[in-house]
PDB file of C-alpha atoms in Angstrom:
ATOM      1  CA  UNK A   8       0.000   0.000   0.000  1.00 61.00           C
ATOM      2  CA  UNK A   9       1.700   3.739  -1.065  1.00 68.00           C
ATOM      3  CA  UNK A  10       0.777   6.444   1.579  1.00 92.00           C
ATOM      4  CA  UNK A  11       2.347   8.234   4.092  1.00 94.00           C
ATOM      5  CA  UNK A  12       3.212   6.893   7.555  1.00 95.00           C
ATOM      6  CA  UNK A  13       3.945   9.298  10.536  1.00 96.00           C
ATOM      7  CA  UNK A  14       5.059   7.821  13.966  1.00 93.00           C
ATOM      8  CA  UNK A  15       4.563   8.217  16.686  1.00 93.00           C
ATOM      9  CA  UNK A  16       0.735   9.011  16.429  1.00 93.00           C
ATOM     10  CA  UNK A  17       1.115  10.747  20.011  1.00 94.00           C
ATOM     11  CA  UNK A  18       4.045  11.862  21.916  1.00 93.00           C
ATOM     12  CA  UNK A  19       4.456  13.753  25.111  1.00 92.00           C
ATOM     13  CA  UNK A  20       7.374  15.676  25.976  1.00 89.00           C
ATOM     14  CA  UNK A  21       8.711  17.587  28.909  1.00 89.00           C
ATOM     15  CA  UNK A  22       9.665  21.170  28.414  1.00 87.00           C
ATOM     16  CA  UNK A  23      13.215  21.784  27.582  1.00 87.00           C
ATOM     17  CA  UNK A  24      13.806  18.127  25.620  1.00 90.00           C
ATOM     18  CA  UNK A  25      13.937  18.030  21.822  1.00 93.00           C
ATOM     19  CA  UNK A  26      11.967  15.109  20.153  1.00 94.00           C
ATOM     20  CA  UNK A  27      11.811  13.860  16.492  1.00 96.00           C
ATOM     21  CA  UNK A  28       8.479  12.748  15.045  1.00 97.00           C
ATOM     22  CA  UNK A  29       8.872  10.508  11.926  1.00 97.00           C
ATOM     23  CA  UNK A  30       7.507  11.060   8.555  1.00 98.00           C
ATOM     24  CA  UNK A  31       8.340   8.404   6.006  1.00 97.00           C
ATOM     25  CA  UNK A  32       6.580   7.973   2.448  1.00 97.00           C
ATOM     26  CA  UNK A  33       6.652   5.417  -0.465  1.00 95.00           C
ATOM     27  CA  UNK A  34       4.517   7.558  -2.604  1.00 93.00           C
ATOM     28  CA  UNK A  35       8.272   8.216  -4.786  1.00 92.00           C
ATOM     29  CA  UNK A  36       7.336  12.190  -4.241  1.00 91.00           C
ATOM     30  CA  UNK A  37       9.892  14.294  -4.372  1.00 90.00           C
ATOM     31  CA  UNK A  38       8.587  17.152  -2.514  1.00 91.00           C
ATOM     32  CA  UNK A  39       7.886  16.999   1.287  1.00 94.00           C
ATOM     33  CA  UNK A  40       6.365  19.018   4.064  1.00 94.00           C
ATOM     34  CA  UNK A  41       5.329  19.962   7.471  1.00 96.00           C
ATOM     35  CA  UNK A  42       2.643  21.452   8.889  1.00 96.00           C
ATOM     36  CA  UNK A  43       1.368  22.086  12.825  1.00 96.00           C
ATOM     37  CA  UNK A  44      -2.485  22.770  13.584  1.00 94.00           C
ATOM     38  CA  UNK A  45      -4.090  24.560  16.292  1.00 92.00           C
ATOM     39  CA  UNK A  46      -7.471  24.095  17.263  1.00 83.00           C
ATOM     40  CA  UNK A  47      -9.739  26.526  15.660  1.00 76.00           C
ATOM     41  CA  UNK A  48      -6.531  27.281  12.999  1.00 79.00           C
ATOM     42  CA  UNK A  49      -5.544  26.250   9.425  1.00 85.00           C
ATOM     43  CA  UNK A  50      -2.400  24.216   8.749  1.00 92.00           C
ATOM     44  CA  UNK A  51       0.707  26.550   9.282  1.00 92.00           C
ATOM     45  CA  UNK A  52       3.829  25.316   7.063  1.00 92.00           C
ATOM     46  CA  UNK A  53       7.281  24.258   9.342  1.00 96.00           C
ATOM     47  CA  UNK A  54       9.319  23.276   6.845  1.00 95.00           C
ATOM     48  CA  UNK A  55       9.512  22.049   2.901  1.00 93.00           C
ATOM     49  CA  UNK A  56      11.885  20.167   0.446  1.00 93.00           C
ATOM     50  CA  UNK A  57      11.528  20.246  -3.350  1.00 89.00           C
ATOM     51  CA  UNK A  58      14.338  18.086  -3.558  1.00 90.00           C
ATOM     52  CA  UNK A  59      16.919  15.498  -1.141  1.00 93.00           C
ATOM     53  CA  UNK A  60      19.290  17.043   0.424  1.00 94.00           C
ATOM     54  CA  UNK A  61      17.488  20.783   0.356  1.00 92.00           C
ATOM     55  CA  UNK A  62      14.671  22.096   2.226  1.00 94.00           C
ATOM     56  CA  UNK A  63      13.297  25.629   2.998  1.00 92.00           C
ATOM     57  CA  UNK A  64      11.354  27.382   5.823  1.00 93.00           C
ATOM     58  CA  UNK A  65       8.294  27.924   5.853  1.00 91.00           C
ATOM     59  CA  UNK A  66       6.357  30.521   7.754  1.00 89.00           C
ATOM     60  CA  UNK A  67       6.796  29.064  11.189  1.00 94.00           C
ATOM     61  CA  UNK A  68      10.171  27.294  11.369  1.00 96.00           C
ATOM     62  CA  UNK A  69      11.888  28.539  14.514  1.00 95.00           C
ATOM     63  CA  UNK A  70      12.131  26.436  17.107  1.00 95.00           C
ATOM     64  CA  UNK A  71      11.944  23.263  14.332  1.00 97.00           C
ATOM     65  CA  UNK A  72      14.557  21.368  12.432  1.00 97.00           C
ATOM     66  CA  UNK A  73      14.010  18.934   9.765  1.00 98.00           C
ATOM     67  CA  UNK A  74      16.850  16.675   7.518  1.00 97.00           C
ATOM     68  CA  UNK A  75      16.086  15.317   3.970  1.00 97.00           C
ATOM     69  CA  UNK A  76      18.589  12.882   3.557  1.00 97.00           C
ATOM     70  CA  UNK A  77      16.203  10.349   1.954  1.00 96.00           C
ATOM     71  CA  UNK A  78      13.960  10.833  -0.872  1.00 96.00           C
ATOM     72  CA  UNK A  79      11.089   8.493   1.021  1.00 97.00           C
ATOM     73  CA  UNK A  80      12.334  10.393   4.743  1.00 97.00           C
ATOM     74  CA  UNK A  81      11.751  13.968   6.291  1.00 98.00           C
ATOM     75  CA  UNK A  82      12.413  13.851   9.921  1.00 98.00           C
ATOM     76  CA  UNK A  83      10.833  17.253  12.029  1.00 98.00           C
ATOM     77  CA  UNK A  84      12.617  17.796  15.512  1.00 97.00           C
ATOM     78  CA  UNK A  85      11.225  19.991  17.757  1.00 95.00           C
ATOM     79  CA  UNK A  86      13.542  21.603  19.518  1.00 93.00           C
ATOM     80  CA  UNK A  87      13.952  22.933  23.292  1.00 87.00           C
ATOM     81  CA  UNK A  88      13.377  27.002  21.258  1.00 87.00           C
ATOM     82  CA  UNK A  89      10.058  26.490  20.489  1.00 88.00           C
ATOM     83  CA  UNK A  90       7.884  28.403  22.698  1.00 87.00           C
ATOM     84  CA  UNK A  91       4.761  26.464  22.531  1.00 90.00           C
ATOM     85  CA  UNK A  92       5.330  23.207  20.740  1.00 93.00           C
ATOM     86  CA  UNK A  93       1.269  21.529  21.877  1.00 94.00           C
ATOM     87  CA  UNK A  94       0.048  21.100  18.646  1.00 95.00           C
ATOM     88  CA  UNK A  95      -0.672  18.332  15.815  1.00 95.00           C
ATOM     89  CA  UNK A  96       1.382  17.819  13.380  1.00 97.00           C
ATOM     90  CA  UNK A  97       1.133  17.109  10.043  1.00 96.00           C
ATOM     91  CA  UNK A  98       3.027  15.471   7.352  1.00 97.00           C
ATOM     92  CA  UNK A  99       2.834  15.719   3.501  1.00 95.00           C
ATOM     93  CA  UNK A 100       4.507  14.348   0.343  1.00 93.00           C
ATOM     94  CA  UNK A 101       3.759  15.778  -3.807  1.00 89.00           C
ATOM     95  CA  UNK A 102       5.127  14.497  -6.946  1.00 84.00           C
ATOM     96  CA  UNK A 103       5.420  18.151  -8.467  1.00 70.00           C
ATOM     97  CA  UNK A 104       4.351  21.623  -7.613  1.00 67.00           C
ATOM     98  CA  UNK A 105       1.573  21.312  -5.156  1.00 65.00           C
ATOM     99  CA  UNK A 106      -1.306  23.184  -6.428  1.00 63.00           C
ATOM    100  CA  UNK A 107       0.297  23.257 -10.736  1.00 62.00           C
ATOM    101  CA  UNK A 108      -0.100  19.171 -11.244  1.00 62.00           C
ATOM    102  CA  UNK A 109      -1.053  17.697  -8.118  1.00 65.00           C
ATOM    103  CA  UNK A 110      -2.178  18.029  -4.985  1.00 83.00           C
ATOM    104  CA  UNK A 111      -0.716  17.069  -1.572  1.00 89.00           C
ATOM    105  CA  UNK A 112      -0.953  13.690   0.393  1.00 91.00           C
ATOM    106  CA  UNK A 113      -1.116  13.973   4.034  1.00 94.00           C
ATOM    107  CA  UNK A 114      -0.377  11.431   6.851  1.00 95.00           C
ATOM    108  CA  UNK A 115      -2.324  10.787   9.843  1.00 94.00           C
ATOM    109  CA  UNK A 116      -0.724  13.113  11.908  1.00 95.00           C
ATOM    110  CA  UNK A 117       1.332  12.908  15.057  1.00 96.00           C
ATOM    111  CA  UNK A 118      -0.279  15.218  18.363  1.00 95.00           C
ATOM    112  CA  UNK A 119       2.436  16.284  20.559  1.00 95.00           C
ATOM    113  CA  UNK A 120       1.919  17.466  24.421  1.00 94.00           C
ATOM    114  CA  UNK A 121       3.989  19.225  25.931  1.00 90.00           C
ATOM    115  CA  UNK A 122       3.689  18.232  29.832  1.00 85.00           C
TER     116      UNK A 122
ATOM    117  CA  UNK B  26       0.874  38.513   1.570  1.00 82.00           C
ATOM    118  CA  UNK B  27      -1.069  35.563   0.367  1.00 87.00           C
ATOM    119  CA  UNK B  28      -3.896  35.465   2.529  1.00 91.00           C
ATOM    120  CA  UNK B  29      -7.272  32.361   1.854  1.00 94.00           C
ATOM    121  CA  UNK B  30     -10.382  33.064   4.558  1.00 96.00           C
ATOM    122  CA  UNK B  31     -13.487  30.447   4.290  1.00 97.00           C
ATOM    123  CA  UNK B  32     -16.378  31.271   5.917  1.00 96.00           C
ATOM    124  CA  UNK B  33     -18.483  30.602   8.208  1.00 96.00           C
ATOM    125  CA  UNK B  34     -16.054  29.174  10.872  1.00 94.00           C
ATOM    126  CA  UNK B  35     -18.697  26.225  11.890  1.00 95.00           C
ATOM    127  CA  UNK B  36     -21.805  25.174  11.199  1.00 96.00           C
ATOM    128  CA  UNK B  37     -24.626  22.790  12.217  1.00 98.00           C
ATOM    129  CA  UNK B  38     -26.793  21.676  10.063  1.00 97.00           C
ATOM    130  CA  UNK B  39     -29.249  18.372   9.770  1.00 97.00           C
ATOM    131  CA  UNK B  40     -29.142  15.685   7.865  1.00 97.00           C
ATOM    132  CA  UNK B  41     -30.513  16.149   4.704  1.00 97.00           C
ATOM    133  CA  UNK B  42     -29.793  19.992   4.331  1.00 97.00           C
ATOM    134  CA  UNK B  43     -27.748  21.592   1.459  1.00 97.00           C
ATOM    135  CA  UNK B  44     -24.834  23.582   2.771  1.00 98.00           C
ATOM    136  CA  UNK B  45     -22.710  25.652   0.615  1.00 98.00           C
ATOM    137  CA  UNK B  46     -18.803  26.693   2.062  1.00 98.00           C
ATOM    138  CA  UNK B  47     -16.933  29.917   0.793  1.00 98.00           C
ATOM    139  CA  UNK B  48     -13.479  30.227   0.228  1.00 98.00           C
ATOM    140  CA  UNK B  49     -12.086  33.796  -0.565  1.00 97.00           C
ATOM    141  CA  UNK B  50      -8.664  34.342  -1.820  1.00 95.00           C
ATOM    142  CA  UNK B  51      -5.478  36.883  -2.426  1.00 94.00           C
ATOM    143  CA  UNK B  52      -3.123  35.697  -4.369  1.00 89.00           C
ATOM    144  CA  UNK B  53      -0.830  37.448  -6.647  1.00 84.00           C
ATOM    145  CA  UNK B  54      -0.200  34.840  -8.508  1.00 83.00           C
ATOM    146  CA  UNK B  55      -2.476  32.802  -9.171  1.00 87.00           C
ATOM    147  CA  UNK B  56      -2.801  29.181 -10.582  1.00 86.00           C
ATOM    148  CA  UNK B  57      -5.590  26.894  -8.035  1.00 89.00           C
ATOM    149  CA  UNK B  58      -7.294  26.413  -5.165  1.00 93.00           C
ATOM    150  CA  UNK B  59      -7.549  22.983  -3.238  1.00 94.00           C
ATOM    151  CA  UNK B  60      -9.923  21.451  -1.030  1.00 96.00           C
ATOM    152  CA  UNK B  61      -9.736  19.241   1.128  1.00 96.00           C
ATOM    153  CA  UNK B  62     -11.867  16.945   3.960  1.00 96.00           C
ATOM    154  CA  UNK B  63     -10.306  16.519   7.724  1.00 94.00           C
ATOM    155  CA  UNK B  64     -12.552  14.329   9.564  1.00 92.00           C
ATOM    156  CA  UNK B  65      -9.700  13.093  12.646  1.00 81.00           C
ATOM    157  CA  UNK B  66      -6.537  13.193  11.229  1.00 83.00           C
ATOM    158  CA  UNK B  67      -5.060  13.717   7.701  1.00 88.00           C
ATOM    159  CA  UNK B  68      -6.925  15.793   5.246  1.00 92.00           C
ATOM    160  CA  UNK B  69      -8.184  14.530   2.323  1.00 93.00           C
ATOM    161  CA  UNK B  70      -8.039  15.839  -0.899  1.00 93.00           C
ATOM    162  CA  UNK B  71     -11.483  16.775  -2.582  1.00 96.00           C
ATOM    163  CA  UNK B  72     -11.060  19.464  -5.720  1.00 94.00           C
ATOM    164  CA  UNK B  73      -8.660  21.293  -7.158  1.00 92.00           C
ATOM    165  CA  UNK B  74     -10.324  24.404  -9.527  1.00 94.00           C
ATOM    166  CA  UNK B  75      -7.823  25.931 -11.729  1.00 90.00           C
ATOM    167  CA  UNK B  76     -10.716  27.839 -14.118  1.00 88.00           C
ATOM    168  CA  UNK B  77     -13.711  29.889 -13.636  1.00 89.00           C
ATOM    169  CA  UNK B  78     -17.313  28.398 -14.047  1.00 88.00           C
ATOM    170  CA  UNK B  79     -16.604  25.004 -14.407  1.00 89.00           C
ATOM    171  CA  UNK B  80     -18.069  22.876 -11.589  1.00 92.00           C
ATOM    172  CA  UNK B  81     -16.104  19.563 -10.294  1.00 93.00           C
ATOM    173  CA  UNK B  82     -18.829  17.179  -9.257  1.00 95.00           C
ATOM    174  CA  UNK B  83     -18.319  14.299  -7.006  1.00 94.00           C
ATOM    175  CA  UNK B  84     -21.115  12.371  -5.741  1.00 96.00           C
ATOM    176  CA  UNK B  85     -23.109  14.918  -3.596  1.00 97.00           C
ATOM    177  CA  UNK B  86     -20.205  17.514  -4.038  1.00 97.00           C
ATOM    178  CA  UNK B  87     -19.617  19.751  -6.063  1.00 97.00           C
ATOM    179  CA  UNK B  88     -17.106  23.394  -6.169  1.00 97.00           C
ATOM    180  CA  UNK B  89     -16.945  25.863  -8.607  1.00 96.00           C
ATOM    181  CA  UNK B  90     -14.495  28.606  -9.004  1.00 95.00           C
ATOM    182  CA  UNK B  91     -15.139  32.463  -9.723  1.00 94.00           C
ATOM    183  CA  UNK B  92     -11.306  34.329 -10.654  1.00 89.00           C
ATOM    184  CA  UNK B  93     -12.799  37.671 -11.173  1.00 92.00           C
ATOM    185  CA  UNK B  94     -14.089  37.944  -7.577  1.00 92.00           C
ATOM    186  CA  UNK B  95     -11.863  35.276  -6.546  1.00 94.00           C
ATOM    187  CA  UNK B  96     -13.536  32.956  -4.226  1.00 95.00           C
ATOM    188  CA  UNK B  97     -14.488  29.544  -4.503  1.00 97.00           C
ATOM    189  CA  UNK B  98     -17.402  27.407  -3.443  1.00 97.00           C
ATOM    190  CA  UNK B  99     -17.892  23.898  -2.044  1.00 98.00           C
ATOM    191  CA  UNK B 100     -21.491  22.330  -2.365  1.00 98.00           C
ATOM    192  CA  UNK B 101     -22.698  19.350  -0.407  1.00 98.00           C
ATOM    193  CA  UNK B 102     -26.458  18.189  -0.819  1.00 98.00           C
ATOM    194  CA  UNK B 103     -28.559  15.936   0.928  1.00 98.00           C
ATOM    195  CA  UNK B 104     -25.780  16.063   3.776  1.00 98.00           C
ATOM    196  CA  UNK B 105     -24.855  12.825   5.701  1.00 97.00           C
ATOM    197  CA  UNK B 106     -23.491  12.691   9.072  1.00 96.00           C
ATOM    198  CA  UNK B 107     -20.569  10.948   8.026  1.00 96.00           C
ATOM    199  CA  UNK B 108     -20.123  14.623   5.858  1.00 97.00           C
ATOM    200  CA  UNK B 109     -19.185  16.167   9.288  1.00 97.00           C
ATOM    201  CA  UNK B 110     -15.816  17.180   9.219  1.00 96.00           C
ATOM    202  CA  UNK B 111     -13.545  20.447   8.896  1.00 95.00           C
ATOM    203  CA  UNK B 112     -12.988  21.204   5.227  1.00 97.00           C
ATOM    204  CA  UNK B 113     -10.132  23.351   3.998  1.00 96.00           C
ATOM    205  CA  UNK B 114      -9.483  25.915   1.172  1.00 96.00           C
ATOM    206  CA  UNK B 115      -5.364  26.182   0.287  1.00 94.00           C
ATOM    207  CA  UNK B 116      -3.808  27.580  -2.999  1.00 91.00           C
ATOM    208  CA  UNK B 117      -0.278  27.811  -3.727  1.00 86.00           C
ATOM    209  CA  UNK B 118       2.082  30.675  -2.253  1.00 78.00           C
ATOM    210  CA  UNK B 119       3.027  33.170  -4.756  1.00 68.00           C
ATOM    211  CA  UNK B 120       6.432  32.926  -4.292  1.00 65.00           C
ATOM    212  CA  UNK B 121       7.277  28.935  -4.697  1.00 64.00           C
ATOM    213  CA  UNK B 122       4.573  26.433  -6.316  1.00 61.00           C
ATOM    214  CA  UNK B 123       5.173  24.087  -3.581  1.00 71.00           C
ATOM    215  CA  UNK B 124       4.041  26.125  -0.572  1.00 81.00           C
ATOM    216  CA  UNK B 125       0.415  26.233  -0.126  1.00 87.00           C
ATOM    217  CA  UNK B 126      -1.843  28.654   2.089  1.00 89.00           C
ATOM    218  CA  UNK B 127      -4.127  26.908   3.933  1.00 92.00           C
ATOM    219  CA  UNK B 128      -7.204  28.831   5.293  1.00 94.00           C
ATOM    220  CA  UNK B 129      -8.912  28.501   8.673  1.00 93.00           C
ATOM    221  CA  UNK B 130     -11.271  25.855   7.731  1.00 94.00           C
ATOM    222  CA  UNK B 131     -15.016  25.355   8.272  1.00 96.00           C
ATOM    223  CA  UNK B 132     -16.420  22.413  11.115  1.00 95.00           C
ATOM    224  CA  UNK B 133     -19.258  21.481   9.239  1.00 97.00           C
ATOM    225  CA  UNK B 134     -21.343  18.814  11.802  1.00 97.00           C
ATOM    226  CA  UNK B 135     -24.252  16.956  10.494  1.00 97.00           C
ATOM    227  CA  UNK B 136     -26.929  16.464  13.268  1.00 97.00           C
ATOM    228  CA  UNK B 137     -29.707  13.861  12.892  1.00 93.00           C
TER     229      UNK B 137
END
């Protein structure tokens, strides 16, 4: 089955430790991303990469990290910086441009606490 | 600043009803806007409109797109409750194809 696998599906966290949540894919997209979502808020872009080896930030980086070493693998740590890291988060994988040939696949989402 | 607002933030509606969701948008650039269906976890792609006037029909949903007063619509009739979910509006960031803005969504719940 192709998709999009995030792990863990919940994590808790004390404050000041960094934690990785795991996004793999075998979709063979070469774009990936990261979103977070609040209640009551649209998805907020962390990070992207068009490509292995590169990635951008997106609106809300700080406080995040990501890697791309791995076409099917895009790692998010969130790190000790970020102020309010309780959120769910969201991974996503496109063959193209998102939005010019096709759209974006999502996986079911990890929701972090912070405790 | 791109910027995508959908309206109304929630609504309840029962089963059976017609409900239509708005999606409003400003982007420079243009080129499509994207819905998409979040019932618990990961979003599910519905539409994508790239041209003005022509509907995309699926089953009891439909959206059309207008690009002169740029918004969009999403149409669901004879609403189920399995319809309740939050549905989101994104198009892609002017600067870099692959970036999409994602408005707030709409909780649409479907009461018996």
């Amino acid at each position: 089955d192709g998709g999009i696998t995030q792990s863990p599906k919940y994590l808790f966290r004390k404050e000041g430790q960094n934690v990785t949540l795991s996004c793999e894919q075998n979709l063979n997209h070469d774009a990936m991303y990261w979103y977070r979502q609040d209640p009551g808020q649209g998805l907020r872009l962390i990070y992207y990469s068009q490509i292995v080896n590169d990635f951008q930030k997106g609106d809300i980086a700080e406080g995040y990290s990501v890697s791309r070493e791995k076409k099917e693998s895009f790692p998010l740590t969130v790190t000790s910086a970020q102020k309010n890291p309780t959120a769910f988060y969201l991974c996503a994988s496109s063959s193209g441009l998102a939005g010019v040939r096709n759209e974006q696949f999502f996986g079911p989402g990890t929701r972090l606490t912070v405790l | 600043e791109d910027k995508v607002v959908q309206s109304p933030l929630s609504l309840v509606v029962h089963e059976g009803d017609t409900v239509t969701l708005n999606c409003s948008y400003e982007v420079t650039n243009f080129r499509s806007l994207l819905w998409y269906k979040q019932e618990k976890k990961a979003p599910t792609f519905l539409f994508m409109l790239t041209s003005s006037g022509i509907e995309k029909k699926s089953g009891r949903l439909s959206s059309i797109l207008d690009k002169k007063e740029l918004f969009s619509i999403l149409n669901i009739t004879a609403t189920q409750t399995g319809d309740s979910a939050v549905y989101l509006c994104a198009s892609p960031n002017t600067g870099t194809a692959s970036k999409l803005t994602f408005g707030t969504g709409t909780r649409l719940q479907v009461t018996l």
